PDB file of C-alpha atoms in Angstrom:
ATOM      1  CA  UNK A   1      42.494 -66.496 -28.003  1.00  0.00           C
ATOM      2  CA  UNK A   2      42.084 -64.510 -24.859  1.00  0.00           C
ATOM      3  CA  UNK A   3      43.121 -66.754 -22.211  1.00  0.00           C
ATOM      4  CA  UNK A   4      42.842 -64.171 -19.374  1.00  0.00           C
ATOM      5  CA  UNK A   5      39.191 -63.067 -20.517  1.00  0.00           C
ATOM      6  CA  UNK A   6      37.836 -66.461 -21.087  1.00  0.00           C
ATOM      7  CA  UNK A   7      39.251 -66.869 -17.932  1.00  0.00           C
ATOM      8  CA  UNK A   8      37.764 -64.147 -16.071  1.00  0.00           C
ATOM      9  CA  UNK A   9      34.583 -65.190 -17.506  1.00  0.00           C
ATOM     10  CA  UNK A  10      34.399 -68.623 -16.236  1.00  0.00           C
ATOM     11  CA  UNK A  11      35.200 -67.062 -12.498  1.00  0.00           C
ATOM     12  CA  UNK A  12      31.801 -64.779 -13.572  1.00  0.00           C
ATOM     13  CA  UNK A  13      30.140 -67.634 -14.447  1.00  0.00           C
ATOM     14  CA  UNK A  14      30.879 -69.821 -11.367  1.00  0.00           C
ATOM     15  CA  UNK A  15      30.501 -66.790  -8.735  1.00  0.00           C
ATOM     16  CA  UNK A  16      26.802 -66.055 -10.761  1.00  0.00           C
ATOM     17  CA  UNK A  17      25.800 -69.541 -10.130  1.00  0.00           C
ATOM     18  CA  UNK A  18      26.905 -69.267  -6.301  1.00  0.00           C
ATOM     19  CA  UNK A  19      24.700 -65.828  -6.309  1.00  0.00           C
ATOM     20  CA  UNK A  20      22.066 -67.141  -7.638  1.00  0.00           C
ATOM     21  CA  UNK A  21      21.883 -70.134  -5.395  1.00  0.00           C
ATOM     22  CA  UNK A  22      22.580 -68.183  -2.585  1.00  0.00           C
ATOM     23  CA  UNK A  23      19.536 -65.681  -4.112  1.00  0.00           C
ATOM     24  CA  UNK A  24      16.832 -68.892  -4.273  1.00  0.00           C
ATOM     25  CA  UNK A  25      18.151 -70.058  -0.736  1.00  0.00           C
ATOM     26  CA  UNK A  26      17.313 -66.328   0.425  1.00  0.00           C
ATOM     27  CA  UNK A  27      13.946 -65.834  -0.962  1.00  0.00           C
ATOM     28  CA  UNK A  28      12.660 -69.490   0.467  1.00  0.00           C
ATOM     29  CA  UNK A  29      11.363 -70.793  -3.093  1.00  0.00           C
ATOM     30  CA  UNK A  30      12.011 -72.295  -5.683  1.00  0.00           C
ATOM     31  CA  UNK A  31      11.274 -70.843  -9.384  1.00  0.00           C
ATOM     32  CA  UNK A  32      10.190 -74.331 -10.053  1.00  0.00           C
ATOM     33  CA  UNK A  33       7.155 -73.381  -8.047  1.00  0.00           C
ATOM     34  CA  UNK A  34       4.472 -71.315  -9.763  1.00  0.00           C
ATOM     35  CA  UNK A  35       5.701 -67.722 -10.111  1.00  0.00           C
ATOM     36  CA  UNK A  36       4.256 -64.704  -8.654  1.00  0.00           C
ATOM     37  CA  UNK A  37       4.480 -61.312  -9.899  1.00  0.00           C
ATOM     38  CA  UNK A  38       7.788 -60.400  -7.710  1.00  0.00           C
ATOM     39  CA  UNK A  39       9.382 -63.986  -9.083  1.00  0.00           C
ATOM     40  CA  UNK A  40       9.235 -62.463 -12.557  1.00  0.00           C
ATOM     41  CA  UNK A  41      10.820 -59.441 -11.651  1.00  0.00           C
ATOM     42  CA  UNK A  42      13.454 -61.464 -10.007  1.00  0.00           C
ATOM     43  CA  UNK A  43      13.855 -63.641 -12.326  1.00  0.00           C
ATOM     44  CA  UNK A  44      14.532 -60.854 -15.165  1.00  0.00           C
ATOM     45  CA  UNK A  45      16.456 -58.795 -13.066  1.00  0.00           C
ATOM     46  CA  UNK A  46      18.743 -61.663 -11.824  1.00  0.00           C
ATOM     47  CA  UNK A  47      19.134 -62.796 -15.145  1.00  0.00           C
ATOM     48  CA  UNK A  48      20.253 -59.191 -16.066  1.00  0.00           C
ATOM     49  CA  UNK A  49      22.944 -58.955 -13.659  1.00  0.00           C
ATOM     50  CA  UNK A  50      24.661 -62.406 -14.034  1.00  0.00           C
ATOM     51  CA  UNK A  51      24.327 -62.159 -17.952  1.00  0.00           C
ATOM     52  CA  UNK A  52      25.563 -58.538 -17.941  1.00  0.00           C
ATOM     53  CA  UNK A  53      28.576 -58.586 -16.217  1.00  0.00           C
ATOM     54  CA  UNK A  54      29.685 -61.832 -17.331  1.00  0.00           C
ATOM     55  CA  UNK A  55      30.016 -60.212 -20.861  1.00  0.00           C
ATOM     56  CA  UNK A  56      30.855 -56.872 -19.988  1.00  0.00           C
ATOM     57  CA  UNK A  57      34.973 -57.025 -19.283  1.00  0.00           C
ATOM     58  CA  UNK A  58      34.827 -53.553 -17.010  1.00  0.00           C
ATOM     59  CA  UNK A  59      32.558 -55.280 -14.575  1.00  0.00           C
ATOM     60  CA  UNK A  60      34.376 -57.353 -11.869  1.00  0.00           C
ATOM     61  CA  UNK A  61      32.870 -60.000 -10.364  1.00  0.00           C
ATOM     62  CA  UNK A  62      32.918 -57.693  -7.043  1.00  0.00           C
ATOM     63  CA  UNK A  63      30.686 -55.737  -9.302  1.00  0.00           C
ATOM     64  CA  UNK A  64      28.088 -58.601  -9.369  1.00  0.00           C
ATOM     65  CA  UNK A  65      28.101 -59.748  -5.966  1.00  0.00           C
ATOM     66  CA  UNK A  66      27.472 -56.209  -5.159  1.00  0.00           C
ATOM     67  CA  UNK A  67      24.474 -56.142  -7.130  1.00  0.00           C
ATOM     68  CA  UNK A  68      23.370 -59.715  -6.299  1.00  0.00           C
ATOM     69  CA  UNK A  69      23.820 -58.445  -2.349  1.00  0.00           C
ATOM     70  CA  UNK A  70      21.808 -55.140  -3.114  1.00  0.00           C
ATOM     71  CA  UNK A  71      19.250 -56.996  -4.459  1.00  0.00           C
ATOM     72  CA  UNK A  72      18.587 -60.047  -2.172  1.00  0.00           C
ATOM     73  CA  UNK A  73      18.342 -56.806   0.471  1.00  0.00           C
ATOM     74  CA  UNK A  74      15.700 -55.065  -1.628  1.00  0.00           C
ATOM     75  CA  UNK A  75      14.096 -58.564  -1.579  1.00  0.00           C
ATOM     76  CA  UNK A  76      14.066 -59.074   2.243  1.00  0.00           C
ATOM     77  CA  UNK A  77      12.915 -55.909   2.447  1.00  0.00           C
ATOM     78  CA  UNK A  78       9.789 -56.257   0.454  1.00  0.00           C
ATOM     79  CA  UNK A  79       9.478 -60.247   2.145  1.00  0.00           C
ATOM     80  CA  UNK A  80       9.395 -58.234   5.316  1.00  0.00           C
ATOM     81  CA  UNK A  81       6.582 -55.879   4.463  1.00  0.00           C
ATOM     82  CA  UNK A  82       4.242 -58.413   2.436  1.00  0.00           C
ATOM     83  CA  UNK A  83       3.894 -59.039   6.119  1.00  0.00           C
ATOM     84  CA  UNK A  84       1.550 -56.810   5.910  1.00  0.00           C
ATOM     85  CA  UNK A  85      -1.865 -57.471   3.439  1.00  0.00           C
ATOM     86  CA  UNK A  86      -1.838 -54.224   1.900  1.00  0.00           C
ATOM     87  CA  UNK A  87       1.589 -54.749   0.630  1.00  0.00           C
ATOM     88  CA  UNK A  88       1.268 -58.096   0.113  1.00  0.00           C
ATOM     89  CA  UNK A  89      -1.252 -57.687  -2.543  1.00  0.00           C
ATOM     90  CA  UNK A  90       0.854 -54.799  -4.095  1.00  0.00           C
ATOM     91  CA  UNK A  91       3.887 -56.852  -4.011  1.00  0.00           C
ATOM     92  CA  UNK A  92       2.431 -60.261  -5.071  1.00  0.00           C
ATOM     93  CA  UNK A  93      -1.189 -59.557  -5.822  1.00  0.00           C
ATOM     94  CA  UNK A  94      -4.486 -61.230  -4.882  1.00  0.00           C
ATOM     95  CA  UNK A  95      -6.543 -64.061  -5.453  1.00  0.00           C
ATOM     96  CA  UNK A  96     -10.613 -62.547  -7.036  1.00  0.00           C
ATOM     97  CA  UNK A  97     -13.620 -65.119  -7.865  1.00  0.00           C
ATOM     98  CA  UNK A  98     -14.380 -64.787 -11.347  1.00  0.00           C
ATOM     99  CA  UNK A  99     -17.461 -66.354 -10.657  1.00  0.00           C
ATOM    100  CA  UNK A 100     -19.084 -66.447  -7.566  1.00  0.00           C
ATOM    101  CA  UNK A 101     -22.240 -67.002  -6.549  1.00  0.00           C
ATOM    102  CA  UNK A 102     -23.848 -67.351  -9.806  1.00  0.00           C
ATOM    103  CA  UNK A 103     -22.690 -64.004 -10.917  1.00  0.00           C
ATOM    104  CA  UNK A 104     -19.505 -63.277 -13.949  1.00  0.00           C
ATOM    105  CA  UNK A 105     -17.467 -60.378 -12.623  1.00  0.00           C
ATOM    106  CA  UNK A 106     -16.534 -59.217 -15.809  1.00  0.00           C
ATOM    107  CA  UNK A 107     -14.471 -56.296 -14.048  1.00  0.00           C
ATOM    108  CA  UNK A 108     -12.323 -59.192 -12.919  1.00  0.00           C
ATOM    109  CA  UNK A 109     -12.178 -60.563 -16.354  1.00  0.00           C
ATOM    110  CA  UNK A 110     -10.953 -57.516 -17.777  1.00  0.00           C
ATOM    111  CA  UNK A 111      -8.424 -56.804 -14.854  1.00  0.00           C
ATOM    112  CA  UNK A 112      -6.575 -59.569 -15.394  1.00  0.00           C
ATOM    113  CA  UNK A 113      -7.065 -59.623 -19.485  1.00  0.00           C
ATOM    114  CA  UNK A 114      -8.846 -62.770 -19.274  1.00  0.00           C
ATOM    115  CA  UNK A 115     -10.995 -63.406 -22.401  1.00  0.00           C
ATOM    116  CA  UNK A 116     -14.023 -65.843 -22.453  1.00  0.00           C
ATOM    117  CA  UNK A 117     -12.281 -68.204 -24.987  1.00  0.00           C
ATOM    118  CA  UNK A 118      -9.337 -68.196 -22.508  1.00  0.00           C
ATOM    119  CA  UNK A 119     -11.105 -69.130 -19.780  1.00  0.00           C
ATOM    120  CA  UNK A 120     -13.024 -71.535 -21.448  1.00  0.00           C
ATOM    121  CA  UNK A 121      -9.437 -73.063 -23.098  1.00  0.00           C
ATOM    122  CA  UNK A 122      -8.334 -73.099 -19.298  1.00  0.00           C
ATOM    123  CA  UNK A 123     -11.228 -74.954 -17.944  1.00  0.00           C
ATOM    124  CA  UNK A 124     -10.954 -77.625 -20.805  1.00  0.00           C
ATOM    125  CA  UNK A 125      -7.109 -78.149 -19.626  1.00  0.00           C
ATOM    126  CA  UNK A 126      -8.969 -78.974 -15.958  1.00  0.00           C
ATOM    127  CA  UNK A 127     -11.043 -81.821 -17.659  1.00  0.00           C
ATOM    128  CA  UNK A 128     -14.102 -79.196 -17.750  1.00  0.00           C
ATOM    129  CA  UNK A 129     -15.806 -78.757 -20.457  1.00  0.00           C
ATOM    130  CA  UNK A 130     -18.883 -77.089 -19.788  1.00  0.00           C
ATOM    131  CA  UNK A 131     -19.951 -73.790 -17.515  1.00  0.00           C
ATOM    132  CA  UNK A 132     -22.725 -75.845 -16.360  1.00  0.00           C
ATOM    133  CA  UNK A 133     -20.325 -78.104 -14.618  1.00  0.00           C
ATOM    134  CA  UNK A 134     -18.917 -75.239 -12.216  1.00  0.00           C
ATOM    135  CA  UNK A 135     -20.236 -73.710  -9.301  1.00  0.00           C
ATOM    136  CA  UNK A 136     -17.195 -70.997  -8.992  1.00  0.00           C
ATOM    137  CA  UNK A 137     -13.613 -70.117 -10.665  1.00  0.00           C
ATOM    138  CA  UNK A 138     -11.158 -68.238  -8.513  1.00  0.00           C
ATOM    139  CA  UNK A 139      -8.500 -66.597 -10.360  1.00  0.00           C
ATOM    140  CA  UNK A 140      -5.170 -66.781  -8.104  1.00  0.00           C
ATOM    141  CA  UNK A 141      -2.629 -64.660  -7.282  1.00  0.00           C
ATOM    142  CA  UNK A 142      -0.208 -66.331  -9.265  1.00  0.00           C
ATOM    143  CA  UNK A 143      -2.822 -66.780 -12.210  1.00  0.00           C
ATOM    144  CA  UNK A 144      -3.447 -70.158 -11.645  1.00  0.00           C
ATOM    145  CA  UNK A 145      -7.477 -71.151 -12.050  1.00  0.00           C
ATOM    146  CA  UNK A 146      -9.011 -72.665  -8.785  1.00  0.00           C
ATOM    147  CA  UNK A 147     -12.104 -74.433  -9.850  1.00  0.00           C
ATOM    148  CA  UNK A 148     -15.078 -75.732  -7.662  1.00  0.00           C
ATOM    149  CA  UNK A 149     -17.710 -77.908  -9.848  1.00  0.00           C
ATOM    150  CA  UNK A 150     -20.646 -78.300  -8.943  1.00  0.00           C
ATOM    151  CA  UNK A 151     -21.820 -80.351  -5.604  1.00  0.00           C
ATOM    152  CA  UNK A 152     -18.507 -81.725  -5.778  1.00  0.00           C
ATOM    153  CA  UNK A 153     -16.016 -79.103  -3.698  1.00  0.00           C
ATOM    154  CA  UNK A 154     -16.427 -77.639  -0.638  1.00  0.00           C
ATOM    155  CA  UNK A 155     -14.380 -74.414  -0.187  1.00  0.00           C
ATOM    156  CA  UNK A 156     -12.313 -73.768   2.380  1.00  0.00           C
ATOM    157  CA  UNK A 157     -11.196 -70.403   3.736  1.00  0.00           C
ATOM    158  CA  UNK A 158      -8.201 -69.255   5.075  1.00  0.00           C
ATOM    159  CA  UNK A 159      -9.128 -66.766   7.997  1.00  0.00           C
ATOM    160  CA  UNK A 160      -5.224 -66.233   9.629  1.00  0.00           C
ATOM    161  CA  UNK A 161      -2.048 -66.565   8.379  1.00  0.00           C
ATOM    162  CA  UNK A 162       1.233 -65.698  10.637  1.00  0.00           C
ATOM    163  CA  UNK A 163      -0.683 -64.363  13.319  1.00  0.00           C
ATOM    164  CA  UNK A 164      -2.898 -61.707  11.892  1.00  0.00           C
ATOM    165  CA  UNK A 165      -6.720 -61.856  10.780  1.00  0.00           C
ATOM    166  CA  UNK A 166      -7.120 -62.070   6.812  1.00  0.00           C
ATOM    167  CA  UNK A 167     -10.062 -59.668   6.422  1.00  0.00           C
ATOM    168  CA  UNK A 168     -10.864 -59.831   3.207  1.00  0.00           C
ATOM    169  CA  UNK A 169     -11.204 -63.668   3.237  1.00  0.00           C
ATOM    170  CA  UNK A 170     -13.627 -63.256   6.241  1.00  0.00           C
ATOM    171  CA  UNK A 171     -15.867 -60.985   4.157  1.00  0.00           C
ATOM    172  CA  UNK A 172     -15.333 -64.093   1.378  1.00  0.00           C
ATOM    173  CA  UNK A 173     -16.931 -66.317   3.680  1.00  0.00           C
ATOM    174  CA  UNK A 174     -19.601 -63.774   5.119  1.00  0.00           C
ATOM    175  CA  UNK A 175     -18.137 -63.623   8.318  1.00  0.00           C
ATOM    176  CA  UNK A 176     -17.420 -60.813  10.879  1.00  0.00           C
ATOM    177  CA  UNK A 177     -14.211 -60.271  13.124  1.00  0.00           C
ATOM    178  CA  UNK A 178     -16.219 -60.991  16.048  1.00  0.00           C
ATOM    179  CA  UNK A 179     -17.461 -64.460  15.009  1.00  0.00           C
ATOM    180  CA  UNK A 180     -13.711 -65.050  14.525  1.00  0.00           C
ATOM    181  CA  UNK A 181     -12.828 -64.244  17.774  1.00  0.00           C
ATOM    182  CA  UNK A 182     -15.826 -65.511  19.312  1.00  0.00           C
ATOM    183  CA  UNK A 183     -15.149 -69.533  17.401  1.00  0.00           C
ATOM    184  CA  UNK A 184     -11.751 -69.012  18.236  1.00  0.00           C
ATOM    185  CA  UNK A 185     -11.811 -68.088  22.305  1.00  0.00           C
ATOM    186  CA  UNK A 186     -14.599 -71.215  22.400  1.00  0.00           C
ATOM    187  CA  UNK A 187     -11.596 -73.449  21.169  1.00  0.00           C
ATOM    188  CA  UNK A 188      -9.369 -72.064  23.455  1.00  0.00           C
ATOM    189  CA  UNK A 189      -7.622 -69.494  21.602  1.00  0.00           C
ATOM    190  CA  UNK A 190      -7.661 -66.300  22.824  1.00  0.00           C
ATOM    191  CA  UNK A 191      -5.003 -64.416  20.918  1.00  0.00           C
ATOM    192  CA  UNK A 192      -5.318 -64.752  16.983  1.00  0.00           C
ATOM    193  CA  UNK A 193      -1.374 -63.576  17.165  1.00  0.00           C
ATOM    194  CA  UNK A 194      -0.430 -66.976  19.098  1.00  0.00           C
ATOM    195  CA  UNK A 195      -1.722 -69.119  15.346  1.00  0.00           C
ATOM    196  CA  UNK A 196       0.049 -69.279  12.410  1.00  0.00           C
ATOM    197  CA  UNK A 197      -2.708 -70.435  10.656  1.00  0.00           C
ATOM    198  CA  UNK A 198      -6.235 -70.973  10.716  1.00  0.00           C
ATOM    199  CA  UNK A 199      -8.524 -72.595   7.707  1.00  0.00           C
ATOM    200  CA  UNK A 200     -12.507 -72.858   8.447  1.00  0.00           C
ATOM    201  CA  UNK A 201     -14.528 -74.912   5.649  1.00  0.00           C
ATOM    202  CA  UNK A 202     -18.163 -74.553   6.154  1.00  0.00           C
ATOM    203  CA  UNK A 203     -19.952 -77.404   7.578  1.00  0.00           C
ATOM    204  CA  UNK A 204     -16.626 -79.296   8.328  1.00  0.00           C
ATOM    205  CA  UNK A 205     -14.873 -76.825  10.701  1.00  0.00           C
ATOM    206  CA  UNK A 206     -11.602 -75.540  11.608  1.00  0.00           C
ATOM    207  CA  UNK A 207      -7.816 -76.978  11.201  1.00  0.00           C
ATOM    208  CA  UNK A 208      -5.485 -74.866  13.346  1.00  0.00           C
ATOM    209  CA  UNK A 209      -2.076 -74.332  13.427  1.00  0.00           C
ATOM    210  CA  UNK A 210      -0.062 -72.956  16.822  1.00  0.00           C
ATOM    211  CA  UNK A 211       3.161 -70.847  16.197  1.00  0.00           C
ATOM    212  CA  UNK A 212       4.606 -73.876  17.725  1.00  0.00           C
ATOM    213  CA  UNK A 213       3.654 -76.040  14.808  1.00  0.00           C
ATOM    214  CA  UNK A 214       1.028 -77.850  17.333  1.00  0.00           C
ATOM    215  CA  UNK A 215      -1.831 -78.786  14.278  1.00  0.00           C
ATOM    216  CA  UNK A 216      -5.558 -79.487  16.082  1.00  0.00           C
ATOM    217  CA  UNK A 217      -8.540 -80.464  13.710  1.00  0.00           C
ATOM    218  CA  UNK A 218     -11.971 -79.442  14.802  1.00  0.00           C
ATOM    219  CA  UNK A 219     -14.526 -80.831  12.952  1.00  0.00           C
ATOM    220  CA  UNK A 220     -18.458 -80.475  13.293  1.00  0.00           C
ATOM    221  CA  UNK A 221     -18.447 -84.388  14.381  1.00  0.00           C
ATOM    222  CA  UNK A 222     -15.953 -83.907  16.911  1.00  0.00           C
ATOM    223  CA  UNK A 223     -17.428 -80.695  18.284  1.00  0.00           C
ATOM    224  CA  UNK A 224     -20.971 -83.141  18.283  1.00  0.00           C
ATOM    225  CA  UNK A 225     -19.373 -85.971  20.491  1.00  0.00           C
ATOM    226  CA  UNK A 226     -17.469 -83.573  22.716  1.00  0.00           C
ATOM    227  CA  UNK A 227     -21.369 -82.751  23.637  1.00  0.00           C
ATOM    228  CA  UNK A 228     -22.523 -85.873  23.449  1.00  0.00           C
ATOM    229  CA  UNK A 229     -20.048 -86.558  26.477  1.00  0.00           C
ATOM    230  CA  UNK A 230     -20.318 -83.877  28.593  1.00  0.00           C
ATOM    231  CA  UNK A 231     -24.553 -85.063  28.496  1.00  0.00           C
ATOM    232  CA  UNK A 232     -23.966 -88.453  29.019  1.00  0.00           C
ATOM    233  CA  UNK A 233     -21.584 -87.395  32.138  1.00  0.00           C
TER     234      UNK A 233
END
């Protein structure tokens, strides 16, 4: 028996663990959570590294921190530019309505490689067993199904996240940039890059969050005895 390489292997083992501890601390998440398209990747490639070297006796385990560093940098580097919504749907992908508005968009269906019996298998796992039950499906990012039955959800939609306006969402919701910026100054915001987040569900209202964590609910009622007050004064 090879004391000095089972050795060296359990050192591998223990430093892999640390890096990949170290890797999940790094990258904010955990791969409990559901897993989007760069969590795969990570997860293979991770998996690569630690399992490769650990076996491979002309690797140190220099050699895998190395790698584990080089990667956790290519990560922060691509955390840093999905940032930006054109690289965040490259990076992690987007969120499409399968059906919306009475209408199957079948391009949708085939982008994702979503069959009819699959969808239908997916909606009976939700409790749903018939199309006649559901208003709209929303096929998410991370390939979850979001489902809204019929006269029973009310959809909210999230029009800012970190400080910038999410345009596509807007157009979602059939609403312009203006009529953000318009709702928004009437509340008392003036710069969209002073929220970290802004969700508007139609005949409800907003729910805003500052960049100071400050959370203020603005709901139709409210608005309606906010007027009510300044009549009766």
């Amino acid at each position: 028996m090879n004391f000095e390489m089972h050795g060296m292997m359990v050192i591998k083992l223990l430093v892999g663990m640390a890096g990949v501890l170290f890797f999940l601390h790094m990258s904010g998440k955990s791969q409990m959570a559901q897993m989007t398209p760069t969590d795969i990747v990570n997860s293979f490639v991770i998996g690569a590294i630690v399992g490769g070297i650990i076996y491979d006796p002309d690797l140190s385990v220099w050699d895998m921190l190395f790698a584990i560093v080089i990667w956790s940098v290519i990560n922060i580097t691509v955390r840093l530019l999905s940032r930006n919504s054109y690289f965040s749907q490259l990076f992690q992908g987007k969120s499409e309505f399968i059906i919306k508005d009475g209408k199957l968009d079948l391009k949708v269906m085939e982008r994702n490689n979503l069959s009819m019996e699959q969808l239908i298998a997916r909606l009976r796992e939700k409790d749903i067993y018939s199309l006649l039950d559901v208003d709209d499906i929303r096929f998410e990012a991370d390939g979850q199904l979001t489902v809204f039955e019929s006269q029973k959800e009310i959809f909210s939609y999230l029009l800012v996240s970190n400080g910038k306006m999410l345009k596509d969402t807007l157009k979602e919701a059939h609403r312009t940039e203006q009529w953000l910026h318009e709702e928004l100054d009437k509340l008392g915001y003036s710069q969209i890059s002073d929220l970290f987040c802004v969700e508007w569900t139609p005949d409800k209202g907003f729910y805003i969050i500052d960049k100071r964590g400050n959370i203020e609910t603005l709901t139709i009622d409210s608005k309606l005895k906010e007027l009510e007050g300044d009549i009766s004064v």
